[in-house]
């Protein structure tokens, strides 16, 4: 049952799913290549969770083609040992200790005792819960619970990791640790599909897919997305003689906005900075890169 | 595709045991509940049966004799459908005797093990017969025939004890299982199972195994309370009794799992008690013999697992029946009950939602 090593890990062609009258996935097409972190972004109700649930075979799709690790989704249960799925529920047993929770999930995947112990130690360290292994999971705080849930999802070293909002309630420093771990996983050829509302996290992903009303409206690297949204970097200039300098810049065809005495100028590319400096000599200047968030705001308004 | 791995079943069972072990209140109730129920049903209800329990099978004729017997205050007269019912109940010690009225004769069944009571019944039947004879134009020859059966001379406690064991196990397993499955759903672990190599069959079997260990502990405790504390006899093999209880517990588990699909919260599970537990208590034939339950309700009794478990446990504990003697109908019925609800519970654990 070796999955196709070269093809995409998840490939969807015209996938349709409706709940009654509501079309939640609308001819959705997407490819998730192997060994990347793929971020699924989109407003609430855009179909992100539905898509993940369809990928793991919990929801039956109404139409289209959906393949997971080279297997049609109708037979996805044959490869469940290669999939790690973390729901928004953070499925754990509150009346078991951390160790027992991890042992249980390891047992479901048939991991031997020695290997299991090794992984439990490693994962508890990663989620920074190593000192609490004999605590009952129910006594953990929200963020800790979340971290344990992630550790349980990773226990069988899945090839494809599907994480539905994994970092809610996790503090920034630990989020860094998570992302480092995800990078390590992808460098081993594993694939991580993640949904998040946090733009700074989306920026860390290799590919970002923007979903709206059941469709992928933009897909690409964070830079690609910004370009698709038509967002350009801005150069902010503090000028000695703003009126005169602005007139000269306008004469050269630059778009200019003045706000609180600061001149903001739209760049087509970073190379333009040089030619701007040939026209004016600012007292100070600052380069403002476009934010992914703005790109999505633009895209969702446009769609 | 059904795949079953014993190891995965074991993993689920171990988890269930670990969870139950931590639930101290339930563990405490295991020991405490049978004592309370024995006192409640054994002592409190036994007052009702303080008089002479007399069965009456009326096949026509002898209205004067019948009303004479029914008018005697010391007698609790129970109407029965057939002579064989009466024989069974007398031999089980659940009736002190029975009178069978036939158009041409009157047969009196008596329990040989309690002679005083037998004498009272016989005297009453004969004086009734004299009244009957006075009403007739043609006096008949002595038409009262006496038959002695060998009953057990049991106390109420003895007949109730075995059933208490079944009831306690059924009740706690049912409630615990239903709540466990509700939790699997609400805490999202069920969804996680669905996306793991664990199959539905393995999951339910894991639960059965885990709860069986618990049932074993529970029924052993109850058995000790009932036999040592309340001096109920244990004539058969205790292991046979435990087998019956394990089978009953497995049935309660799959019923709980199945019905958990129709509840949204633990609170709603509790609301199942009047529907699932109460009919079993009332209709299982322990406190009132099955034969005294109106005929149109009796088919329900025969669908309830506690009816068979109670019957089997009484047979093992009081009569010393062996495993082979209780296969039909009791073990068979309990097995069928388990299999039906095992299938139902497994099918309800759907992987896919539409």
PDB file of N, CA, C and O in Angstrom, chain A residues 17 19 53 56-60 77-78 80-81 83 85-87 89-97 100 103-105 107-110 136 149 152-153, chain B residues 1 3 7-8 11-16 18-22 183-198 203 207 350-354:
ATOM      1  N   UNK A  17     -19.735  19.482  -1.643  1.00  0.00           N
ATOM      2  CA  UNK A  17     -20.404  18.970  -0.447  1.00  0.00           C
ATOM      3  C   UNK A  17     -21.462  19.974  -0.025  1.00  0.00           C
ATOM      4  O   UNK A  17     -21.179  21.157   0.147  1.00  0.00           O
ATOM      5  N   UNK A  19     -24.786  20.755   2.707  1.00  0.00           N
ATOM      6  CA  UNK A  19     -25.615  20.400   3.865  1.00  0.00           C
ATOM      7  C   UNK A  19     -26.981  21.001   3.585  1.00  0.00           C
ATOM      8  O   UNK A  19     -27.163  22.202   3.738  1.00  0.00           O
ATOM      9  N   UNK A  53     -12.526  17.452   7.268  1.00  0.00           N
ATOM     10  CA  UNK A  53     -13.328  16.269   7.605  1.00  0.00           C
ATOM     11  C   UNK A  53     -13.600  15.411   6.373  1.00  0.00           C
ATOM     12  O   UNK A  53     -13.715  14.192   6.475  1.00  0.00           O
ATOM     13  N   UNK A  56     -10.327  13.324   5.677  1.00  0.00           N
ATOM     14  CA  UNK A  56     -10.137  12.140   6.527  1.00  0.00           C
ATOM     15  C   UNK A  56     -11.288  11.140   6.403  1.00  0.00           C
ATOM     16  O   UNK A  56     -11.305  10.121   7.083  1.00  0.00           O
ATOM     17  N   UNK A  57     -12.244  11.442   5.543  1.00  0.00           N
ATOM     18  CA  UNK A  57     -13.308  10.478   5.291  1.00  0.00           C
ATOM     19  C   UNK A  57     -14.434  10.494   6.301  1.00  0.00           C
ATOM     20  O   UNK A  57     -15.239   9.581   6.346  1.00  0.00           O
ATOM     21  N   UNK A  58     -14.499  11.534   7.136  1.00  0.00           N
ATOM     22  CA  UNK A  58     -15.598  11.615   8.105  1.00  0.00           C
ATOM     23  C   UNK A  58     -16.855  12.177   7.457  1.00  0.00           C
ATOM     24  O   UNK A  58     -17.954  11.966   7.949  1.00  0.00           O
ATOM     25  N   UNK A  59     -16.673  12.895   6.363  1.00  0.00           N
ATOM     26  CA  UNK A  59     -17.820  13.429   5.627  1.00  0.00           C
ATOM     27  C   UNK A  59     -17.780  12.842   4.226  1.00  0.00           C
ATOM     28  O   UNK A  59     -16.717  12.793   3.608  1.00  0.00           O
ATOM     29  N   UNK A  60     -18.923  12.418   3.770  1.00  0.00           N
ATOM     30  CA  UNK A  60     -18.981  11.852   2.436  1.00  0.00           C
ATOM     31  C   UNK A  60     -19.187  12.997   1.442  1.00  0.00           C
ATOM     32  O   UNK A  60     -20.119  13.792   1.613  1.00  0.00           O
ATOM     33  N   UNK A  77      -9.750   4.783   4.873  1.00  0.00           N
ATOM     34  CA  UNK A  77      -9.537   4.113   6.175  1.00  0.00           C
ATOM     35  C   UNK A  77      -8.396   3.102   6.120  1.00  0.00           C
ATOM     36  O   UNK A  77      -7.859   2.721   7.147  1.00  0.00           O
ATOM     37  N   UNK A  78      -8.029   2.687   4.924  1.00  0.00           N
ATOM     38  CA  UNK A  78      -6.902   1.752   4.822  1.00  0.00           C
ATOM     39  C   UNK A  78      -5.567   2.408   5.163  1.00  0.00           C
ATOM     40  O   UNK A  78      -4.582   1.717   5.406  1.00  0.00           O
ATOM     41  N   UNK A  80      -5.268   4.974   7.524  1.00  0.00           N
ATOM     42  CA  UNK A  80      -5.416   5.810   8.718  1.00  0.00           C
ATOM     43  C   UNK A  80      -4.158   5.826   9.587  1.00  0.00           C
ATOM     44  O   UNK A  80      -3.930   6.757  10.328  1.00  0.00           O
ATOM     45  N   UNK A  81      -3.349   4.776   9.471  1.00  0.00           N
ATOM     46  CA  UNK A  81      -2.147   4.756  10.296  1.00  0.00           C
ATOM     47  C   UNK A  81      -1.142   5.812   9.832  1.00  0.00           C
ATOM     48  O   UNK A  81      -0.201   6.133  10.541  1.00  0.00           O
ATOM     49  N   UNK A  83      -2.176   8.885   8.884  1.00  0.00           N
ATOM     50  CA  UNK A  83      -2.807  10.196   9.023  1.00  0.00           C
ATOM     51  C   UNK A  83      -2.911  10.566  10.504  1.00  0.00           C
ATOM     52  O   UNK A  83      -3.282   9.737  11.332  1.00  0.00           O
ATOM     53  N   UNK A  85      -4.848  13.350  12.874  1.00  0.00           N
ATOM     54  CA  UNK A  85      -5.937  14.325  12.755  1.00  0.00           C
ATOM     55  C   UNK A  85      -6.215  14.921  14.119  1.00  0.00           C
ATOM     56  O   UNK A  85      -6.518  14.212  15.072  1.00  0.00           O
ATOM     57  N   UNK A  86      -6.068  16.220  14.217  1.00  0.00           N
ATOM     58  CA  UNK A  86      -6.377  16.894  15.481  1.00  0.00           C
ATOM     59  C   UNK A  86      -7.607  17.763  15.260  1.00  0.00           C
ATOM     60  O   UNK A  86      -7.598  18.685  14.464  1.00  0.00           O
ATOM     61  N   UNK A  87      -8.687  17.408  15.989  1.00  0.00           N
ATOM     62  CA  UNK A  87      -9.938  18.130  15.794  1.00  0.00           C
ATOM     63  C   UNK A  87      -9.928  19.397  16.649  1.00  0.00           C
ATOM     64  O   UNK A  87      -9.072  19.570  17.504  1.00  0.00           O
ATOM     65  N   UNK A  89     -11.968  19.816  18.831  1.00  0.00           N
ATOM     66  CA  UNK A  89     -12.406  19.375  20.156  1.00  0.00           C
ATOM     67  C   UNK A  89     -11.252  19.049  21.096  1.00  0.00           C
ATOM     68  O   UNK A  89     -11.464  18.870  22.283  1.00  0.00           O
ATOM     69  N   UNK A  90     -10.061  18.853  20.547  1.00  0.00           N
ATOM     70  CA  UNK A  90      -8.889  18.450  21.345  1.00  0.00           C
ATOM     71  C   UNK A  90      -9.156  17.133  22.056  1.00  0.00           C
ATOM     72  O   UNK A  90      -8.994  17.005  23.262  1.00  0.00           O
ATOM     73  N   UNK A  91      -9.624  16.164  21.296  1.00  0.00           N
ATOM     74  CA  UNK A  91     -10.047  14.876  21.837  1.00  0.00           C
ATOM     75  C   UNK A  91      -9.028  14.226  22.772  1.00  0.00           C
ATOM     76  O   UNK A  91      -7.985  13.753  22.329  1.00  0.00           O
ATOM     77  N   UNK A  92      -9.348  14.214  24.050  1.00  0.00           N
ATOM     78  CA  UNK A  92      -8.507  13.587  25.060  1.00  0.00           C
ATOM     79  C   UNK A  92      -9.411  13.010  26.143  1.00  0.00           C
ATOM     80  O   UNK A  92     -10.585  13.341  26.218  1.00  0.00           O
ATOM     81  N   UNK A  93      -8.814  12.191  27.011  1.00  0.00           N
ATOM     82  CA  UNK A  93      -9.566  11.680  28.160  1.00  0.00           C
ATOM     83  C   UNK A  93      -9.156  12.446  29.405  1.00  0.00           C
ATOM     84  O   UNK A  93      -8.046  12.273  29.897  1.00  0.00           O
ATOM     85  N   UNK A  94     -10.041  13.297  29.922  1.00  0.00           N
ATOM     86  CA  UNK A  94      -9.667  14.111  31.081  1.00  0.00           C
ATOM     87  C   UNK A  94      -9.392  13.276  32.328  1.00  0.00           C
ATOM     88  O   UNK A  94      -8.653  13.717  33.206  1.00  0.00           O
ATOM     89  N   UNK A  95      -9.959  12.072  32.400  1.00  0.00           N
ATOM     90  CA  UNK A  95      -9.752  11.250  33.602  1.00  0.00           C
ATOM     91  C   UNK A  95      -8.574  10.289  33.464  1.00  0.00           C
ATOM     92  O   UNK A  95      -8.424   9.374  34.267  1.00  0.00           O
ATOM     93  N   UNK A  96      -7.749  10.491  32.448  1.00  0.00           N
ATOM     94  CA  UNK A  96      -6.505   9.741  32.347  1.00  0.00           C
ATOM     95  C   UNK A  96      -5.343  10.722  32.508  1.00  0.00           C
ATOM     96  O   UNK A  96      -5.487  11.905  32.223  1.00  0.00           O
ATOM     97  N   UNK A  97      -4.197  10.217  32.943  1.00  0.00           N
ATOM     98  CA  UNK A  97      -3.025  11.087  33.052  1.00  0.00           C
ATOM     99  C   UNK A  97      -2.482  11.363  31.652  1.00  0.00           C
ATOM    100  O   UNK A  97      -2.888  10.728  30.673  1.00  0.00           O
ATOM    101  N   UNK A 100      -0.962   8.269  30.308  1.00  0.00           N
ATOM    102  CA  UNK A 100      -1.957   7.268  29.912  1.00  0.00           C
ATOM    103  C   UNK A 100      -2.648   7.640  28.606  1.00  0.00           C
ATOM    104  O   UNK A 100      -2.932   6.779  27.779  1.00  0.00           O
ATOM    105  N   UNK A 103      -0.141   6.842  25.943  1.00  0.00           N
ATOM    106  CA  UNK A 103      -0.024   5.384  25.807  1.00  0.00           C
ATOM    107  C   UNK A 103      -1.206   4.819  25.040  1.00  0.00           C
ATOM    108  O   UNK A 103      -1.059   3.941  24.200  1.00  0.00           O
ATOM    109  N   UNK A 104      -2.389   5.336  25.356  1.00  0.00           N
ATOM    110  CA  UNK A 104      -3.590   4.827  24.703  1.00  0.00           C
ATOM    111  C   UNK A 104      -3.539   5.063  23.197  1.00  0.00           C
ATOM    112  O   UNK A 104      -3.749   4.143  22.406  1.00  0.00           O
ATOM    113  N   UNK A 105      -3.222   6.314  22.812  1.00  0.00           N
ATOM    114  CA  UNK A 105      -3.219   6.597  21.373  1.00  0.00           C
ATOM    115  C   UNK A 105      -2.079   5.853  20.676  1.00  0.00           C
ATOM    116  O   UNK A 105      -2.227   5.406  19.533  1.00  0.00           O
ATOM    117  N   UNK A 107      -1.094   2.938  21.529  1.00  0.00           N
ATOM    118  CA  UNK A 107      -1.587   1.564  21.439  1.00  0.00           C
ATOM    119  C   UNK A 107      -2.489   1.360  20.231  1.00  0.00           C
ATOM    120  O   UNK A 107      -2.434   0.319  19.580  1.00  0.00           O
ATOM    121  N   UNK A 108      -3.305   2.360  19.923  1.00  0.00           N
ATOM    122  CA  UNK A 108      -4.213   2.241  18.780  1.00  0.00           C
ATOM    123  C   UNK A 108      -3.434   2.051  17.482  1.00  0.00           C
ATOM    124  O   UNK A 108      -3.914   1.436  16.543  1.00  0.00           O
ATOM    125  N   UNK A 109      -2.219   2.613  17.443  1.00  0.00           N
ATOM    126  CA  UNK A 109      -1.422   2.520  16.223  1.00  0.00           C
ATOM    127  C   UNK A 109      -0.384   1.409  16.314  1.00  0.00           C
ATOM    128  O   UNK A 109       0.483   1.311  15.456  1.00  0.00           O
ATOM    129  N   UNK A 110      -0.489   0.600  17.368  1.00  0.00           N
ATOM    130  CA  UNK A 110       0.381  -0.566  17.475  1.00  0.00           C
ATOM    131  C   UNK A 110       1.850  -0.237  17.664  1.00  0.00           C
ATOM    132  O   UNK A 110       2.719  -0.937  17.151  1.00  0.00           O
ATOM    133  N   UNK A 136      -3.509  14.360  35.861  1.00  0.00           N
ATOM    134  CA  UNK A 136      -4.701  14.032  35.079  1.00  0.00           C
ATOM    135  C   UNK A 136      -4.890  15.120  34.028  1.00  0.00           C
ATOM    136  O   UNK A 136      -4.764  16.316  34.325  1.00  0.00           O
ATOM    137  N   UNK A 149      -3.018  17.473  23.301  1.00  0.00           N
ATOM    138  CA  UNK A 149      -3.779  16.952  22.172  1.00  0.00           C
ATOM    139  C   UNK A 149      -2.885  16.864  20.933  1.00  0.00           C
ATOM    140  O   UNK A 149      -2.936  15.886  20.179  1.00  0.00           O
ATOM    141  N   UNK A 152      -0.604  13.886  21.268  1.00  0.00           N
ATOM    142  CA  UNK A 152      -1.314  12.630  20.996  1.00  0.00           C
ATOM    143  C   UNK A 152      -1.499  12.422  19.491  1.00  0.00           C
ATOM    144  O   UNK A 152      -1.502  11.294  19.010  1.00  0.00           O
ATOM    145  N   UNK A 153      -1.674  13.526  18.772  1.00  0.00           N
ATOM    146  CA  UNK A 153      -1.880  13.424  17.329  1.00  0.00           C
ATOM    147  C   UNK A 153      -0.578  13.033  16.615  1.00  0.00           C
ATOM    148  O   UNK A 153      -0.602  12.436  15.551  1.00  0.00           O
TER     149      UNK A 153
ATOM    150  N   UNK B   1     -15.610  -3.479   5.827  1.00  0.00           N
ATOM    151  CA  UNK B   1     -14.455  -4.314   6.130  1.00  0.00           C
ATOM    152  C   UNK B   1     -14.333  -4.478   7.649  1.00  0.00           C
ATOM    153  O   UNK B   1     -14.187  -3.496   8.362  1.00  0.00           O
ATOM    154  N   UNK B   3     -12.182  -5.777  10.634  1.00  0.00           N
ATOM    155  CA  UNK B   3     -10.873  -6.263  11.035  1.00  0.00           C
ATOM    156  C   UNK B   3     -10.841  -6.250  12.562  1.00  0.00           C
ATOM    157  O   UNK B   3     -11.320  -5.327  13.190  1.00  0.00           O
ATOM    158  N   UNK B   7      -4.990  -7.086  20.138  1.00  0.00           N
ATOM    159  CA  UNK B   7      -4.145  -6.140  20.846  1.00  0.00           C
ATOM    160  C   UNK B   7      -4.840  -4.776  20.977  1.00  0.00           C
ATOM    161  O   UNK B   7      -4.819  -4.159  22.020  1.00  0.00           O
ATOM    162  N   UNK B   8      -5.470  -4.357  19.870  1.00  0.00           N
ATOM    163  CA  UNK B   8      -6.171  -3.070  19.919  1.00  0.00           C
ATOM    164  C   UNK B   8      -7.360  -3.130  20.870  1.00  0.00           C
ATOM    165  O   UNK B   8      -7.653  -2.172  21.575  1.00  0.00           O
ATOM    166  N   UNK B  11      -6.055  -2.628  24.199  1.00  0.00           N
ATOM    167  CA  UNK B  11      -5.698  -1.229  24.465  1.00  0.00           C
ATOM    168  C   UNK B  11      -6.934  -0.446  24.935  1.00  0.00           C
ATOM    169  O   UNK B  11      -6.873   0.316  25.898  1.00  0.00           O
ATOM    170  N   UNK B  12      -8.055  -0.680  24.256  1.00  0.00           N
ATOM    171  CA  UNK B  12      -9.291   0.008  24.654  1.00  0.00           C
ATOM    172  C   UNK B  12      -9.724  -0.469  26.035  1.00  0.00           C
ATOM    173  O   UNK B  12     -10.102   0.331  26.909  1.00  0.00           O
ATOM    174  N   UNK B  13      -9.633  -1.794  26.261  1.00  0.00           N
ATOM    175  CA  UNK B  13     -10.066  -2.363  27.545  1.00  0.00           C
ATOM    176  C   UNK B  13      -9.247  -1.775  28.691  1.00  0.00           C
ATOM    177  O   UNK B  13      -9.799  -1.379  29.725  1.00  0.00           O
ATOM    178  N   UNK B  14      -7.935  -1.696  28.488  1.00  0.00           N
ATOM    179  CA  UNK B  14      -7.055  -1.168  29.528  1.00  0.00           C
ATOM    180  C   UNK B  14      -7.439   0.272  29.868  1.00  0.00           C
ATOM    181  O   UNK B  14      -7.493   0.668  31.037  1.00  0.00           O
ATOM    182  N   UNK B  15      -7.746   1.027  28.822  1.00  0.00           N
ATOM    183  CA  UNK B  15      -8.114   2.420  29.047  1.00  0.00           C
ATOM    184  C   UNK B  15      -9.414   2.514  29.852  1.00  0.00           C
ATOM    185  O   UNK B  15      -9.528   3.289  30.792  1.00  0.00           O
ATOM    186  N   UNK B  16     -10.398   1.680  29.486  1.00  0.00           N
ATOM    187  CA  UNK B  16     -11.679   1.689  30.185  1.00  0.00           C
ATOM    188  C   UNK B  16     -11.476   1.350  31.664  1.00  0.00           C
ATOM    189  O   UNK B  16     -12.017   2.007  32.556  1.00  0.00           O
ATOM    190  N   UNK B  18      -8.734   1.713  33.440  1.00  0.00           N
ATOM    191  CA  UNK B  18      -8.042   2.817  34.112  1.00  0.00           C
ATOM    192  C   UNK B  18      -9.015   3.934  34.475  1.00  0.00           C
ATOM    193  O   UNK B  18      -8.917   4.548  35.538  1.00  0.00           O
ATOM    194  N   UNK B  19      -9.940   4.185  33.578  1.00  0.00           N
ATOM    195  CA  UNK B  19     -10.904   5.258  33.847  1.00  0.00           C
ATOM    196  C   UNK B  19     -11.852   4.887  34.976  1.00  0.00           C
ATOM    197  O   UNK B  19     -12.128   5.687  35.852  1.00  0.00           O
ATOM    198  N   UNK B  20     -12.337   3.627  34.922  1.00  0.00           N
ATOM    199  CA  UNK B  20     -13.290   3.192  35.952  1.00  0.00           C
ATOM    200  C   UNK B  20     -12.627   3.152  37.326  1.00  0.00           C
ATOM    201  O   UNK B  20     -13.220   3.518  38.330  1.00  0.00           O
ATOM    202  N   UNK B  21     -11.375   2.731  37.322  1.00  0.00           N
ATOM    203  CA  UNK B  21     -10.625   2.596  38.561  1.00  0.00           C
ATOM    204  C   UNK B  21     -10.557   3.945  39.288  1.00  0.00           C
ATOM    205  O   UNK B  21     -10.533   4.017  40.505  1.00  0.00           O
ATOM    206  N   UNK B  22     -10.497   4.993  38.478  1.00  0.00           N
ATOM    207  CA  UNK B  22     -10.343   6.315  39.053  1.00  0.00           C
ATOM    208  C   UNK B  22     -11.676   6.878  39.562  1.00  0.00           C
ATOM    209  O   UNK B  22     -11.707   7.884  40.251  1.00  0.00           O
ATOM    210  N   UNK B 183     -19.729  10.475  26.363  1.00  0.00           N
ATOM    211  CA  UNK B 183     -18.502  11.272  26.530  1.00  0.00           C
ATOM    212  C   UNK B 183     -17.574  11.118  25.345  1.00  0.00           C
ATOM    213  O   UNK B 183     -16.959  12.077  24.906  1.00  0.00           O
ATOM    214  N   UNK B 184     -17.455   9.909  24.842  1.00  0.00           N
ATOM    215  CA  UNK B 184     -16.598   9.703  23.667  1.00  0.00           C
ATOM    216  C   UNK B 184     -17.042  10.644  22.548  1.00  0.00           C
ATOM    217  O   UNK B 184     -16.230  11.181  21.811  1.00  0.00           O
ATOM    218  N   UNK B 185     -18.347  10.799  22.446  1.00  0.00           N
ATOM    219  CA  UNK B 185     -18.884  11.669  21.410  1.00  0.00           C
ATOM    220  C   UNK B 185     -18.598  13.128  21.722  1.00  0.00           C
ATOM    221  O   UNK B 185     -18.075  13.855  20.893  1.00  0.00           O
ATOM    222  N   UNK B 186     -18.934  13.551  22.956  1.00  0.00           N
ATOM    223  CA  UNK B 186     -18.867  14.991  23.255  1.00  0.00           C
ATOM    224  C   UNK B 186     -17.432  15.476  23.381  1.00  0.00           C
ATOM    225  O   UNK B 186     -17.143  16.609  23.054  1.00  0.00           O
ATOM    226  N   UNK B 187     -16.500  14.627  23.842  1.00  0.00           N
ATOM    227  CA  UNK B 187     -15.137  15.134  23.966  1.00  0.00           C
ATOM    228  C   UNK B 187     -14.335  14.940  22.678  1.00  0.00           C
ATOM    229  O   UNK B 187     -13.167  15.276  22.622  1.00  0.00           O
ATOM    230  N   UNK B 188     -14.985  14.421  21.648  1.00  0.00           N
ATOM    231  CA  UNK B 188     -14.343  14.344  20.337  1.00  0.00           C
ATOM    232  C   UNK B 188     -13.470  13.123  20.131  1.00  0.00           C
ATOM    233  O   UNK B 188     -12.886  12.945  19.076  1.00  0.00           O
ATOM    234  N   UNK B 189     -13.366  12.268  21.159  1.00  0.00           N
ATOM    235  CA  UNK B 189     -12.482  11.114  21.008  1.00  0.00           C
ATOM    236  C   UNK B 189     -13.060  10.093  20.028  1.00  0.00           C
ATOM    237  O   UNK B 189     -12.317   9.388  19.363  1.00  0.00           O
ATOM    238  N   UNK B 190     -14.384  10.062  19.925  1.00  0.00           N
ATOM    239  CA  UNK B 190     -14.992   9.116  18.991  1.00  0.00           C
ATOM    240  C   UNK B 190     -14.564   9.452  17.564  1.00  0.00           C
ATOM    241  O   UNK B 190     -14.216   8.578  16.779  1.00  0.00           O
ATOM    242  N   UNK B 191     -14.555  10.751  17.265  1.00  0.00           N
ATOM    243  CA  UNK B 191     -14.161  11.186  15.935  1.00  0.00           C
ATOM    244  C   UNK B 191     -12.697  10.816  15.680  1.00  0.00           C
ATOM    245  O   UNK B 191     -12.319  10.453  14.574  1.00  0.00           O
ATOM    246  N   UNK B 192     -11.900  10.907  16.737  1.00  0.00           N
ATOM    247  CA  UNK B 192     -10.495  10.575  16.602  1.00  0.00           C
ATOM    248  C   UNK B 192     -10.305   9.066  16.355  1.00  0.00           C
ATOM    249  O   UNK B 192      -9.449   8.660  15.576  1.00  0.00           O
ATOM    250  N   UNK B 193     -11.130   8.271  17.043  1.00  0.00           N
ATOM    251  CA  UNK B 193     -11.110   6.822  16.797  1.00  0.00           C
ATOM    252  C   UNK B 193     -11.403   6.514  15.344  1.00  0.00           C
ATOM    253  O   UNK B 193     -10.825   5.640  14.743  1.00  0.00           O
ATOM    254  N   UNK B 194     -12.384   7.271  14.834  1.00  0.00           N
ATOM    255  CA  UNK B 194     -12.856   7.006  13.487  1.00  0.00           C
ATOM    256  C   UNK B 194     -11.722   7.186  12.486  1.00  0.00           C
ATOM    257  O   UNK B 194     -11.713   6.572  11.439  1.00  0.00           O
ATOM    258  N   UNK B 195     -10.789   8.088  12.825  1.00  0.00           N
ATOM    259  CA  UNK B 195      -9.660   8.344  11.932  1.00  0.00           C
ATOM    260  C   UNK B 195      -8.422   7.614  12.483  1.00  0.00           C
ATOM    261  O   UNK B 195      -7.331   8.153  12.505  1.00  0.00           O
ATOM    262  N   UNK B 196      -8.627   6.418  12.982  1.00  0.00           N
ATOM    263  CA  UNK B 196      -7.491   5.622  13.448  1.00  0.00           C
ATOM    264  C   UNK B 196      -7.721   4.190  12.980  1.00  0.00           C
ATOM    265  O   UNK B 196      -8.805   3.850  12.523  1.00  0.00           O
ATOM    266  N   UNK B 197      -6.705   3.345  13.107  1.00  0.00           N
ATOM    267  CA  UNK B 197      -6.889   1.960  12.642  1.00  0.00           C
ATOM    268  C   UNK B 197      -7.903   1.163  13.463  1.00  0.00           C
ATOM    269  O   UNK B 197      -8.240   0.044  13.109  1.00  0.00           O
ATOM    270  N   UNK B 198      -8.393   1.734  14.563  1.00  0.00           N
ATOM    271  CA  UNK B 198      -9.344   0.995  15.409  1.00  0.00           C
ATOM    272  C   UNK B 198     -10.682   0.853  14.687  1.00  0.00           C
ATOM    273  O   UNK B 198     -11.253   1.849  14.239  1.00  0.00           O
ATOM    274  N   UNK B 203     -13.633  -1.477  18.925  1.00  0.00           N
ATOM    275  CA  UNK B 203     -13.931  -0.512  19.968  1.00  0.00           C
ATOM    276  C   UNK B 203     -14.981  -1.065  20.933  1.00  0.00           C
ATOM    277  O   UNK B 203     -14.801  -1.041  22.151  1.00  0.00           O
ATOM    278  N   UNK B 207     -14.577  -2.265  24.924  1.00  0.00           N
ATOM    279  CA  UNK B 207     -15.449  -1.853  26.028  1.00  0.00           C
ATOM    280  C   UNK B 207     -16.001  -3.058  26.773  1.00  0.00           C
ATOM    281  O   UNK B 207     -16.038  -3.084  28.000  1.00  0.00           O
ATOM    282  N   UNK B 350     -21.241   5.179  13.285  1.00  0.00           N
ATOM    283  CA  UNK B 350     -20.961   5.401  11.867  1.00  0.00           C
ATOM    284  C   UNK B 350     -19.675   6.174  11.693  1.00  0.00           C
ATOM    285  O   UNK B 350     -19.403   7.118  12.407  1.00  0.00           O
ATOM    286  N   UNK B 351     -18.889   5.750  10.738  1.00  0.00           N
ATOM    287  CA  UNK B 351     -17.682   6.489  10.434  1.00  0.00           C
ATOM    288  C   UNK B 351     -18.037   7.750   9.653  1.00  0.00           C
ATOM    289  O   UNK B 351     -17.532   8.827   9.895  1.00  0.00           O
ATOM    290  N   UNK B 352     -18.918   7.566   8.715  1.00  0.00           N
ATOM    291  CA  UNK B 352     -19.235   8.696   7.842  1.00  0.00           C
ATOM    292  C   UNK B 352     -20.573   9.311   8.165  1.00  0.00           C
ATOM    293  O   UNK B 352     -21.522   8.632   8.509  1.00  0.00           O
ATOM    294  N   UNK B 353     -20.610  10.612   8.047  1.00  0.00           N
ATOM    295  CA  UNK B 353     -21.887  11.302   8.149  1.00  0.00           C
ATOM    296  C   UNK B 353     -22.173  11.851   6.764  1.00  0.00           C
ATOM    297  O   UNK B 353     -21.261  12.234   6.053  1.00  0.00           O
ATOM    298  N   UNK B 354     -23.435  11.875   6.428  1.00  0.00           N
ATOM    299  CA  UNK B 354     -23.756  12.360   5.074  1.00  0.00           C
ATOM    300  C   UNK B 354     -23.836  13.875   5.016  1.00  0.00           C
ATOM    301  O   UNK B 354     -24.149  14.503   5.994  1.00  0.00           O
TER     302      UNK B 354
END
